Coordinates of C-alpha atoms and ligand atoms in Angstrom, one line a residue:
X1 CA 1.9 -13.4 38.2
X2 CA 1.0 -16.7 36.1
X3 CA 3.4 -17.4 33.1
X4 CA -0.4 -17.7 30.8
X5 CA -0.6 -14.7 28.5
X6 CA -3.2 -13.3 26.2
X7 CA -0.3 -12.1 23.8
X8 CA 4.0 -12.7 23.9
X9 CA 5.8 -10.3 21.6
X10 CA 9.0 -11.5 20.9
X11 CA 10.9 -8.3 19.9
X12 CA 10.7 -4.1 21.4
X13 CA 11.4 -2.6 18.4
X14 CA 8.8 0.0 16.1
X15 CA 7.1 -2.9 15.3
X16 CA 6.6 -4.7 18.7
X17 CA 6.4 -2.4 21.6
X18 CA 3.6 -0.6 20.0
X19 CA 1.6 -4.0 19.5
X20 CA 2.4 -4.9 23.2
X21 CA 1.3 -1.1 24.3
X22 CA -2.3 -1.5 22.2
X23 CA -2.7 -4.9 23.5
X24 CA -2.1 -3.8 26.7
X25 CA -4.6 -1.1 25.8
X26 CA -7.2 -3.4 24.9
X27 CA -6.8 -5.0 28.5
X28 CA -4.9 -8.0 27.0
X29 CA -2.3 -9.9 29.6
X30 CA 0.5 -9.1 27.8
X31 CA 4.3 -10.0 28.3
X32 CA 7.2 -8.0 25.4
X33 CA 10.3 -10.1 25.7
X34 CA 13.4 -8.2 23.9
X35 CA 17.2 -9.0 23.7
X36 CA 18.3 -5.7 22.6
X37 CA 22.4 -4.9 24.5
X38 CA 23.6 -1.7 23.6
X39 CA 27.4 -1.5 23.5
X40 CA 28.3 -1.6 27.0
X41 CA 25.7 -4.3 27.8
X42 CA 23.2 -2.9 29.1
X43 CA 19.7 -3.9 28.0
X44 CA 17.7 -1.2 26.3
X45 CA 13.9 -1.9 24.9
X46 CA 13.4 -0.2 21.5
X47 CA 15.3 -2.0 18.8
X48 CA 17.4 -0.9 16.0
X49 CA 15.1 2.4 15.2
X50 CA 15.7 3.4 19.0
X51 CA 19.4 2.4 20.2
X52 CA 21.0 2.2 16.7
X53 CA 18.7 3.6 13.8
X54 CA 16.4 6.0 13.2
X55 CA 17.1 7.9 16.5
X56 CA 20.7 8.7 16.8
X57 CA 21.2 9.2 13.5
X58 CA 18.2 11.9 13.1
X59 CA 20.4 13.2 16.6
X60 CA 23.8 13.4 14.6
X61 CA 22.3 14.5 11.5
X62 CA 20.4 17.7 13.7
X63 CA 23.7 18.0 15.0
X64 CA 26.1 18.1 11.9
X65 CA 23.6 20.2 10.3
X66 CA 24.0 23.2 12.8
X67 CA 27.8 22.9 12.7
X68 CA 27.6 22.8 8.8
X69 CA 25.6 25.8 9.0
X70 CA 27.5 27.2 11.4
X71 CA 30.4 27.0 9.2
X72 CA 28.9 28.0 6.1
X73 CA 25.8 29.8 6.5
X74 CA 25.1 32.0 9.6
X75 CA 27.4 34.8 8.0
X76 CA 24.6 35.3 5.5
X77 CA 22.5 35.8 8.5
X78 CA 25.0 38.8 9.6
X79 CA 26.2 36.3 12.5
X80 CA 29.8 36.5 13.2
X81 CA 31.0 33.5 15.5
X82 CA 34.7 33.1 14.9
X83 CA 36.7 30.4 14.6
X84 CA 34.4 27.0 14.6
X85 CA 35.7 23.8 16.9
X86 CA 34.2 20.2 17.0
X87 CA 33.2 18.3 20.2
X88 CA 32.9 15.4 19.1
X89 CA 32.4 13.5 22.1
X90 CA 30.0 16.0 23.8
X91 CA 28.0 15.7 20.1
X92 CA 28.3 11.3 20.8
X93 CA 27.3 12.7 24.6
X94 CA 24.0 14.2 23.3
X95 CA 23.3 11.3 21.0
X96 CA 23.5 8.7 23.5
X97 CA 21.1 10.6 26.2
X98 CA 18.7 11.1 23.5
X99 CA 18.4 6.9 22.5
X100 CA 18.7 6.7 26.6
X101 CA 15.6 9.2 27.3
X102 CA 14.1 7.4 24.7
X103 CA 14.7 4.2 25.2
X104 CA 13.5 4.7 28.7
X105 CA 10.4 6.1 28.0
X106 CA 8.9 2.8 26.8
X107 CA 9.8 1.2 30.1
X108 CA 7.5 3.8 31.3
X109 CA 5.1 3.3 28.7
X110 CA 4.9 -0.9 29.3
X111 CA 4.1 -0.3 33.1
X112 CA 1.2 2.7 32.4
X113 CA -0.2 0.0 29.8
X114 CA 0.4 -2.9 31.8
X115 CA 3.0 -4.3 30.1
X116 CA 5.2 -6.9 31.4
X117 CA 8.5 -6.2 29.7
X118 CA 11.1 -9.0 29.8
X119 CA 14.8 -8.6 29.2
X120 CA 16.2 -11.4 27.2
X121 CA 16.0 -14.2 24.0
X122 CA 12.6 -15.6 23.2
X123 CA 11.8 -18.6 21.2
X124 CA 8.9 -19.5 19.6
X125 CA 8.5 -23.4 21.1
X126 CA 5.3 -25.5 19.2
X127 CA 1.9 -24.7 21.1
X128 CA 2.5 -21.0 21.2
X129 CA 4.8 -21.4 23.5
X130 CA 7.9 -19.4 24.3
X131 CA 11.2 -20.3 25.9
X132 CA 12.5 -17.0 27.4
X133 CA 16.0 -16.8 28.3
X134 CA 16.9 -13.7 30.4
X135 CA 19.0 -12.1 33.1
X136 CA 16.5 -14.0 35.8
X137 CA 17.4 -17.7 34.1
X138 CA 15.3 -19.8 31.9
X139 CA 11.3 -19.6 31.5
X140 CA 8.5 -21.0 29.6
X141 CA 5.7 -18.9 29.2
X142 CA 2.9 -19.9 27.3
X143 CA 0.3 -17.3 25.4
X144 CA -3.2 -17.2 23.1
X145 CA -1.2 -15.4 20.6
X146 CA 2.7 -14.7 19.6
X147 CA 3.2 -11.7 17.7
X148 CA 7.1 -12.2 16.2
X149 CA 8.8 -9.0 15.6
X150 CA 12.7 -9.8 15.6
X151 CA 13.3 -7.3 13.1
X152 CA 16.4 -7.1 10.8
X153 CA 20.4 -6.8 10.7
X154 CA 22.6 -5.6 8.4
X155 CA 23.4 -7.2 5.3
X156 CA 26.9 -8.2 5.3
X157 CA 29.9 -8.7 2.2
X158 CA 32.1 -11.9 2.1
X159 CA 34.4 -10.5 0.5
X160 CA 34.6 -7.0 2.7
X161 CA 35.2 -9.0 6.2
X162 CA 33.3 -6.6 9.1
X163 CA 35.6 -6.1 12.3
X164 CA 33.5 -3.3 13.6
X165 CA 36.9 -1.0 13.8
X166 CA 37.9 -0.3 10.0
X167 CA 35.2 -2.0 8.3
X168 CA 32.0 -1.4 10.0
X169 CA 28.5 -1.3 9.6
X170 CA 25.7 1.6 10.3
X171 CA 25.4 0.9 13.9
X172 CA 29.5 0.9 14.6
X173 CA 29.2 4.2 12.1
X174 CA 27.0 6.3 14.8
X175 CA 29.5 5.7 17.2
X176 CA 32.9 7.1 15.7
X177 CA 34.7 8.6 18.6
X178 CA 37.0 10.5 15.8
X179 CA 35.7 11.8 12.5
X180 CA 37.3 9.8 9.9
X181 CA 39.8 11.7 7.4
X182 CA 38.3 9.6 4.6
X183 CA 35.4 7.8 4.9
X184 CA 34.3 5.0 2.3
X185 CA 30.3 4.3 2.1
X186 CA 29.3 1.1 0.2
X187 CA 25.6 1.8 -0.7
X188 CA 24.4 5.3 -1.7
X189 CA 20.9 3.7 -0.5
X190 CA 19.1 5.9 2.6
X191 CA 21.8 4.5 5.2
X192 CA 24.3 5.3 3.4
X193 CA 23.6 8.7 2.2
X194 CA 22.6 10.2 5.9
X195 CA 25.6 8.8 7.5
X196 CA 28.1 10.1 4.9
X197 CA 26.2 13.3 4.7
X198 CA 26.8 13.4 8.5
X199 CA 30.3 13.0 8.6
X200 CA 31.0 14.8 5.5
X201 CA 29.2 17.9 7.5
X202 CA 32.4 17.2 10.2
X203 CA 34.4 16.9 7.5
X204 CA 35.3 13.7 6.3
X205 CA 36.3 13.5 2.5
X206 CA 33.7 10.7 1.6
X207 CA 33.3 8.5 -1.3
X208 CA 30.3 6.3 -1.9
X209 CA 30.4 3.7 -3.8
X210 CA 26.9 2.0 -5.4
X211 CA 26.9 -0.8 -7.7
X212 CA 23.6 0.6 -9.7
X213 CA 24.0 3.0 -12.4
X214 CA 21.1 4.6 -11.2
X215 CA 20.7 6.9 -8.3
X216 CA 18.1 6.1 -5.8
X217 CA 16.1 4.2 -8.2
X218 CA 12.5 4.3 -5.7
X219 CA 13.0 7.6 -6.1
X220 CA 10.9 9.6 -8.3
X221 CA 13.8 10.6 -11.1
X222 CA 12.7 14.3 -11.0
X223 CA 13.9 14.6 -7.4
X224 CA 16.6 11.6 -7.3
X225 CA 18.3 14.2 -10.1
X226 CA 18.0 17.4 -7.5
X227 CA 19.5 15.5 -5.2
X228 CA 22.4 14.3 -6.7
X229 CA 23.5 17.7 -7.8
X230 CA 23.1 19.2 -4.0
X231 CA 25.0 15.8 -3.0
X232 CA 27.9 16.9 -5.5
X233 CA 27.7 20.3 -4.4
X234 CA 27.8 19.1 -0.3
X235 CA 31.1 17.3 -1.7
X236 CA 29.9 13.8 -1.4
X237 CA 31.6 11.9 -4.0
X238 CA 28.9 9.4 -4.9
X239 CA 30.0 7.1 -7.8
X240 CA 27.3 4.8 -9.5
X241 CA 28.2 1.6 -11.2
X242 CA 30.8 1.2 -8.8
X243 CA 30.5 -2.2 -7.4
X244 CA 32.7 -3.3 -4.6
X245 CA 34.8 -6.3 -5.0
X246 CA 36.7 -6.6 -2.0
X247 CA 38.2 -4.9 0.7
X248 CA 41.0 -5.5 3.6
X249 CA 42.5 -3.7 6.5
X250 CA 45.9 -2.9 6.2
X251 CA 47.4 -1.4 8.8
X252 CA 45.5 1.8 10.1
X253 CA 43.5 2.1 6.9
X254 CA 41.1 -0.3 4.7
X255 CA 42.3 -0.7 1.1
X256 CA 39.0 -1.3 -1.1
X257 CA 38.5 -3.0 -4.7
X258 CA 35.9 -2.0 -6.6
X259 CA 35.1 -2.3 -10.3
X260 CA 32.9 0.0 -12.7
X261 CA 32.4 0.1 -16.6
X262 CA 36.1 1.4 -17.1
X263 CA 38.0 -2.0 -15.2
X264 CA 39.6 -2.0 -11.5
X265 CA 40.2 0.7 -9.4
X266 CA 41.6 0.5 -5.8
X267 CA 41.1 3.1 -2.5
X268 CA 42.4 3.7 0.5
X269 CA 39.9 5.2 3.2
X270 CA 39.6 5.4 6.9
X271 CA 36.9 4.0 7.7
X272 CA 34.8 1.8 5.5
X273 CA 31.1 1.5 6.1
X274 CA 29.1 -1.7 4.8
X275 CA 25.5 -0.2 4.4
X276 CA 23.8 -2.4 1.5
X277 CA 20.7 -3.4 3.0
X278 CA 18.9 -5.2 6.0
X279 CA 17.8 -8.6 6.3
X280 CA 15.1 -10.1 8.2
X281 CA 16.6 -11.4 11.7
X282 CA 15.5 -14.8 12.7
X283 CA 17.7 -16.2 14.1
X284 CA 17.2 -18.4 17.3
X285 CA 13.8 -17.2 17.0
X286 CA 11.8 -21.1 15.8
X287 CA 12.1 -23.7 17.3
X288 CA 11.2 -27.4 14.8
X289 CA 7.7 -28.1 14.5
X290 CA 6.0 -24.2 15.1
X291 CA 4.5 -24.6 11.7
X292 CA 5.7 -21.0 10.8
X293 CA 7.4 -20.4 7.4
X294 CA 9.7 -18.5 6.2
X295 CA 10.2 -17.1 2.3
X296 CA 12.9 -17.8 0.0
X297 CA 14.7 -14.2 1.2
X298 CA 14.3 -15.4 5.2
X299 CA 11.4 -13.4 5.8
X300 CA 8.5 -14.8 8.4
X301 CA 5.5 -15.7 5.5
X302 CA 2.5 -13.2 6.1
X303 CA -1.0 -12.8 4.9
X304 CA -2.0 -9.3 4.2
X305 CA -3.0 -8.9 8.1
X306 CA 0.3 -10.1 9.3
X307 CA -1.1 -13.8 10.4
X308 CA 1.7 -16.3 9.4
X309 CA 1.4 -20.1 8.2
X310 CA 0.3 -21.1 12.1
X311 CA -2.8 -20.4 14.0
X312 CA -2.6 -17.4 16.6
X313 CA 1.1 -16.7 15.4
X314 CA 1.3 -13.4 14.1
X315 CA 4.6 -11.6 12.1
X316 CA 5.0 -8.0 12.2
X317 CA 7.9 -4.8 11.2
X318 CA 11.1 -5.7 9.3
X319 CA 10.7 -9.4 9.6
X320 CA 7.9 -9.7 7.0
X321 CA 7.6 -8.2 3.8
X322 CA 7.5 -4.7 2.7
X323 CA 9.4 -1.3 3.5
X324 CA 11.5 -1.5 6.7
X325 CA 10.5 0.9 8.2
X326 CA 9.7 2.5 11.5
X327 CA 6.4 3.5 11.1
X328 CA 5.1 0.6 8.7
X329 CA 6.3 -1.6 11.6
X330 CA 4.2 0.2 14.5
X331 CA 1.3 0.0 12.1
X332 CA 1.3 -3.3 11.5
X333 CA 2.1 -4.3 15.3
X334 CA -0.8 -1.9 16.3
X335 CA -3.2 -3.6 13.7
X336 CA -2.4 -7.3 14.8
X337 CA -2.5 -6.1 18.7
X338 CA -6.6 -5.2 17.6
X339 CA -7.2 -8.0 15.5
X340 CA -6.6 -10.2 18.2
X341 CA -8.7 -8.1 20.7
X342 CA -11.0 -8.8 18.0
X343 CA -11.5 -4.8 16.9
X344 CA -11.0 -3.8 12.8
X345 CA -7.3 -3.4 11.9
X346 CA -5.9 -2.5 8.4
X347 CA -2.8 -1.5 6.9
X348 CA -2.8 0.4 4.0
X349 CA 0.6 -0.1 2.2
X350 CA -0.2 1.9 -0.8
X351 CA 0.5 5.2 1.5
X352 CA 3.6 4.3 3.2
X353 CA 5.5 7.3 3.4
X354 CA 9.6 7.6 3.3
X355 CA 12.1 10.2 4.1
X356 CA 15.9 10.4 3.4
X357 CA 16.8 13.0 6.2
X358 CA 20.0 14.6 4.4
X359 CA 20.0 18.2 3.6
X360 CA 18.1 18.6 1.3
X361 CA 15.6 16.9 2.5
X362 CA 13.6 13.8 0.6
X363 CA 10.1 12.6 1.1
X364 CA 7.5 10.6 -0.9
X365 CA 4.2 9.0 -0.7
X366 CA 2.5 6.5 -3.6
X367 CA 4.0 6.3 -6.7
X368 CA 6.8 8.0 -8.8
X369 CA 6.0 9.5 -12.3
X370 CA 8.2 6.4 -13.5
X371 CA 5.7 4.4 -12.2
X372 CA 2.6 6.0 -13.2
X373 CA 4.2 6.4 -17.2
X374 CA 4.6 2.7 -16.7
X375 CA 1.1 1.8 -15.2
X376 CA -0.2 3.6 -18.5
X377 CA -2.5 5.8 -16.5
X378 CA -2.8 9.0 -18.4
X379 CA -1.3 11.9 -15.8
X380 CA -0.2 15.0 -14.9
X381 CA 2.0 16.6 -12.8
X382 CA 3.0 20.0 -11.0
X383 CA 5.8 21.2 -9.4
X384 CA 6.7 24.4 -7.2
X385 CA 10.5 25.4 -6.3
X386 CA 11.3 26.3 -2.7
X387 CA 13.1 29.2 -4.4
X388 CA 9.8 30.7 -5.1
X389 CA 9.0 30.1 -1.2
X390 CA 9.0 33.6 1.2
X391 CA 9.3 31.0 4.4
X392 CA 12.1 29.0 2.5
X393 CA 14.0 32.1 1.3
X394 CA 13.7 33.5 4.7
X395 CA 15.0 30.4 6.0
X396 CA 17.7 30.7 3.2
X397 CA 16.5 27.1 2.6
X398 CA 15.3 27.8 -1.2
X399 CA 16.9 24.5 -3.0
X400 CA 14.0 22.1 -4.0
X401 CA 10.7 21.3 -5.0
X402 CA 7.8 19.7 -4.3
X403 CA 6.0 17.4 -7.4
X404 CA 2.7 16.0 -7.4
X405 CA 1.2 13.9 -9.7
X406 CA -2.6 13.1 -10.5
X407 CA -4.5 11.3 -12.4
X408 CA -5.7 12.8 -15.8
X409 CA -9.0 11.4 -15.6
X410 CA -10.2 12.0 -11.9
X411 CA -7.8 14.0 -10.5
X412 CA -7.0 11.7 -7.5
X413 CA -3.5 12.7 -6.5
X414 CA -1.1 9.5 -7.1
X415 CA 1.8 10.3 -5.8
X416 CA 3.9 13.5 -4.1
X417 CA 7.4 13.9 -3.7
X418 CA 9.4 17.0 -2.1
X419 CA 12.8 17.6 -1.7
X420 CA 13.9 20.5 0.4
X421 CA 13.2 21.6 3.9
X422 CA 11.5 19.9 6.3
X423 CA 10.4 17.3 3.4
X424 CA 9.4 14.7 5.6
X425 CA 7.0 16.6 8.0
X426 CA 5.3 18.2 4.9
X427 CA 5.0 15.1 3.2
X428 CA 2.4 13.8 6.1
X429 CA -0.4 16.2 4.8
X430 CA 0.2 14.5 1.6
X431 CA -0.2 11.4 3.4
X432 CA -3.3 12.0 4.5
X433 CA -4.8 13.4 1.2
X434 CA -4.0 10.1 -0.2
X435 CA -5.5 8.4 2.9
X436 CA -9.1 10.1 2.1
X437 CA -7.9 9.9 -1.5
X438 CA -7.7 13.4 -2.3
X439 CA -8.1 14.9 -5.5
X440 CA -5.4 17.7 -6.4
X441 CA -8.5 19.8 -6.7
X442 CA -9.5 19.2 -2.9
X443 CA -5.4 20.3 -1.8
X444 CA -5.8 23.2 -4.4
X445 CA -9.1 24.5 -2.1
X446 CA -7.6 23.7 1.1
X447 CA -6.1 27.0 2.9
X448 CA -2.4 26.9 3.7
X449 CA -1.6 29.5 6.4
X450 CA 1.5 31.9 4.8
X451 CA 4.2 32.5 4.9
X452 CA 4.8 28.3 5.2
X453 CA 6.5 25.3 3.6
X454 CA 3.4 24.0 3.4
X455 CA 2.2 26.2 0.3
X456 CA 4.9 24.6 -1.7
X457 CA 2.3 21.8 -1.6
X458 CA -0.5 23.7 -2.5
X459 CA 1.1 25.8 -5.4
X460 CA 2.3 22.3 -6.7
X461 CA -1.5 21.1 -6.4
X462 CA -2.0 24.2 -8.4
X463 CA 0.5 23.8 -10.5
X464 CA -1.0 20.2 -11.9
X465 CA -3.3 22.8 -13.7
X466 CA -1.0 25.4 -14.6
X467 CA -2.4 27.5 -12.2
X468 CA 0.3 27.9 -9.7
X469 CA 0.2 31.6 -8.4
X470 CA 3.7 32.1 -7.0
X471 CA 5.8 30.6 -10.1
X472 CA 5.9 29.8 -13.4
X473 CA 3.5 26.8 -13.9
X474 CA 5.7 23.9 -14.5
Ligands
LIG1 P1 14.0 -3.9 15.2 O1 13.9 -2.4 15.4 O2 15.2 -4.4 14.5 O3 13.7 -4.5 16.6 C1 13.7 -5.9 16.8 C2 14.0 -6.2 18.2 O4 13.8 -7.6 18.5 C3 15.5 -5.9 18.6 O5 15.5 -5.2 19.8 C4 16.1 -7.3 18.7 O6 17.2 -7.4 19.7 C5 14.9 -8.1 19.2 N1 14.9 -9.5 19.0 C6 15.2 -10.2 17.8 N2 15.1 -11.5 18.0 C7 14.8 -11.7 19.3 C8 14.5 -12.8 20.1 N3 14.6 -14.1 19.5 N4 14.2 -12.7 21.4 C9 14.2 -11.5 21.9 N5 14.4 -10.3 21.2 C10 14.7 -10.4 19.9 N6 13.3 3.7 9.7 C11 12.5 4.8 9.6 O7 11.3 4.6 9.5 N7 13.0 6.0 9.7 C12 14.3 6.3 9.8 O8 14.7 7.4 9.9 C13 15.2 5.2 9.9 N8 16.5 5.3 10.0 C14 17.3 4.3 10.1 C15 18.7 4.5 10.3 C16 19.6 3.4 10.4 C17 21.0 3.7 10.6 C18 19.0 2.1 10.4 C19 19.9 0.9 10.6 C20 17.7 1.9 10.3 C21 16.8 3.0 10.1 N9 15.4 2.8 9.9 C22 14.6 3.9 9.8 C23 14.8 1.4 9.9 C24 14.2 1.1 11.2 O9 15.2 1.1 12.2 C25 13.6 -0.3 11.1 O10 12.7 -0.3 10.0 C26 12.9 -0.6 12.4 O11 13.7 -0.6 13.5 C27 12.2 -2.0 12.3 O12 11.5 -2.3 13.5 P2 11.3 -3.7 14.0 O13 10.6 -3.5 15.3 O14 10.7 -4.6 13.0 O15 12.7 -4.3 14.3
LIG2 P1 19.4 0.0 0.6 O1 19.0 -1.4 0.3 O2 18.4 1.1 0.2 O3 19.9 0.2 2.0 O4 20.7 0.3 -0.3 C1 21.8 -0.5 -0.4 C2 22.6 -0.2 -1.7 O5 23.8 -0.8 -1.7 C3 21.8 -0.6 -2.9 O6 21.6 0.5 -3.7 C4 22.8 -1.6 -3.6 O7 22.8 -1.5 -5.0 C5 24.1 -1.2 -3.0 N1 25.1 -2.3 -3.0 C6 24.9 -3.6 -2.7 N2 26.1 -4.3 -2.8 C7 27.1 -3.5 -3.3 C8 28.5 -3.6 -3.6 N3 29.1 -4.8 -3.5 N4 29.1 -2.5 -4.1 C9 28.5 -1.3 -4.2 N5 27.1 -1.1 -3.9 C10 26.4 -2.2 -3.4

């Protein structure tokens, strides 16, 4: 095989396996170079979402759920199981064969697309070149186009010195081999709030600790303020306007400093986790003279189509602006691997959806009521409670809502946020609605089978009018 490619991906994650598969798809000569090594160094294509995001924490969250409701809720059900014990490590077991079967499936998927996948550190050299160091020794492979998709890392305190045993950061957090007595969280942002609400389920006391007096401000308020409440309730003791100062390890605990609107306070935890954001990860990835540019926050400068400041050099996923995401980073890295097959490719980031994956629930798509009232657009909104649900109640999963909110003038549905169960599958009919830019009316008319979560949609639809049939019109 020549080293000439059609298209170099520098990075396996969301973002650029899927724009190496569709490349490889549109019967491009296509090579995905990754440097991904889990912890016991073995290379694993995939990314963060794969080996130490999205994936095993969605595992350990399934899994902490059913011992939570083990524990707490199948003797409503009339199921009697006796006294409840912990594996942990067959739980960690299950976690790491589900990134594994995962993570191997896109080896499988590069060679059914054609996809020469290479294990190692790419750099982007000037002339769309890339220098590839891997296991076989050092490489320069040349290409038509680079798609960059290095992804992110997380964000990191001074003054709270990471030394992945004590103070550790989401990755190090998955991996506990013992649940932590007490658990400290900095950041009650999405990270933070599924992987306290995961070990809080095996019972770590856990305190979380956010600098903002508001809680999940992207959030429409509506159902940031339902979720607090169930947070409380779970025992998660989330304290806003709490910014940490510093922290150290003393001993076998970490001792942490943290100021709010009342002066200094101090804490002794377990276990410290670091989770205040992600930052773009470029590091190694330019060589001098590529011509690509970063912004003033490290990201790789894109245009709307993910085409950065040098020819045939394209940006894609965490490293460029926007939500970092999963599934706006596959989009993207599918739309660049088209455009340069020279098909039509489009992202529309007005419908991105998101999903906090605690219990209850969270999901959203367009904008929050905040942000309509703010926009100025007259509106009007409609929501339905999961308690008035027969699937919900059956599944004795009644806490929650789901609000929409349209426009007063044409109807066209703005935004729609849910919190309860399975919040982040329902939101994707929402999704699409906004996608052929629904009007509430046209969710109103559409048939939802019963008895389903999905009618919580529709009787919020119908609630916009006050004509909700299964509650009070609210
Ligand atoms: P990454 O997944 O970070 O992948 C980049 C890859 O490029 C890595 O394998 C890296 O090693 C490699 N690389 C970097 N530089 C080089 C180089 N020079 N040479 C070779 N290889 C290189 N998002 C969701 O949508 N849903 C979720 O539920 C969700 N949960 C999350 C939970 C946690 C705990 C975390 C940390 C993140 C979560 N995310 C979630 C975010 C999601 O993981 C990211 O948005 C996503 O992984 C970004 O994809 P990416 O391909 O841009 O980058
Ligand atoms: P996200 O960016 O959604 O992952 O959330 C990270 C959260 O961490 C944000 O809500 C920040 O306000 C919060 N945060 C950042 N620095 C600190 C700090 N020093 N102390 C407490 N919270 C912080």
């Amino acid at each position: 095989m020549s080293d000439v490619y059609d298209v170099i991906v520098i990075g396996a994650g969301p973002a650029g396996y899927p724009a190496a598969i569709r490349a490889g798809q549109n019967k491009l000569k296509v090579a995905c170079v990754d440097e991904w090594q889990n912890t016991d160094g073995s290379y694993a294509f995939g990314g963060t979402c794969l080996n130490a995001g999205c994936i095993p924490s969605k595992a350990l969250l399934e899994s902490s759920e059913l011992f939570q409701r083990a524990k707490d809720e199948f003797a409503v059900h009339g199921i009697k199981i006796g006294a409840l014990t912990l594996d942990l490590a067959a739980m960690q077991k299950r976690r790491a064969s589900v990134v594994k079967t995962m993570t191997n499936g896109i080896n499988a998927l590069f060679k059914a697309n054609g996809v020469v996948g290479i294990q190692g550190h790419g750099r982007l050299l000037p002339g769309n070149k890339v220098l590839v160091k891997g296991t076989a020794g050092e490489k320069t492979l040349e290409a038509k186009h680079v798609i960059l998709a290095s992804g992110s890392t997380p964000i990191r305190l001074r003054s709270v010195p990471h030394d992945g045993k004590y103070i550790v950061d989401s990755w190090n957090a998955l991996e506990f081999d013992a649940v932590p007595a007490r658990l400290g969280v900095i950041g009650a942002g999405v990270i933070g709030l599924e992987l306290g609400s995961v070990w809080r389920r095996l019972g770590s006391e856990v305190v979380v600790l956010e600098a903002l007096e508001q809680f999940l401000p992207m959030v429409d308020q509506t159902i940031a303020k339902e979720a607090q409440r169930h947070f409380k309730k779970q025992g998660l003791d989330i304290k806003l306007g709490a910014k940490v100062a510093s922290a150290a390890v003393s001993g076998d605990a970490v001792d942490v400093v943290y100021t709010d609107s009342t002066g200094e306070h101090s804490l002794q935890v377990d276990k410290l986790v670091v989770a205040v954001g992600r930052r773009p990860f470029t590091e190694g990835l330019l060589a001098d003279g590529t011509g690509v540019q970063l912004d003033e926050r490290g990201f790789v400068k894109v245009d709307e189509h993910c085409r950065t400041s040098a020819p045939n050099v394209w940006a894609v996923g965490d490293v460029v602006r926007g939500p970092m995401l999963a599934h706006k980073g596959k989009e993207e890295g599918v739309m660049v691997a088209d455009l340069i097959a020279g098909h039509y490719g489009e992202v529309n980031y007005k419908v991105i959806p998101s999903v906090i994956y605690t219990q209850p629930e969270i999901a959203w798509v367009g904008q929050t009521e905040e942000q309509v009232k703010a926009s100025g657009r007259p509106y009007k909104t409609g929501t339905f409670p999961f308690a008035a649900s027969g699937r919900a109640r059956a599944m004795e999963a009644g806490a929650g809502m789901a609000k929409i909110v349209s426009a007063k003038d044409d109807d066209e549905v703005l935004g729609v946020h849910v919190i309860g169960p399975m919040a982040g599958e329902l939101i994707s009919e929402a999704v699409l609605a906004m996608e052929y830019s629904a009007s509430t009316e046209d969710i109103q008319r559409t048939i939802h089978a019963h008895p389903t979560l999905s009618e919580a949609i529709h009787e919020a639809a119908l609630a916009v009018d006050k004509k909700a049939i299964d509650a009070l019109n609210r």
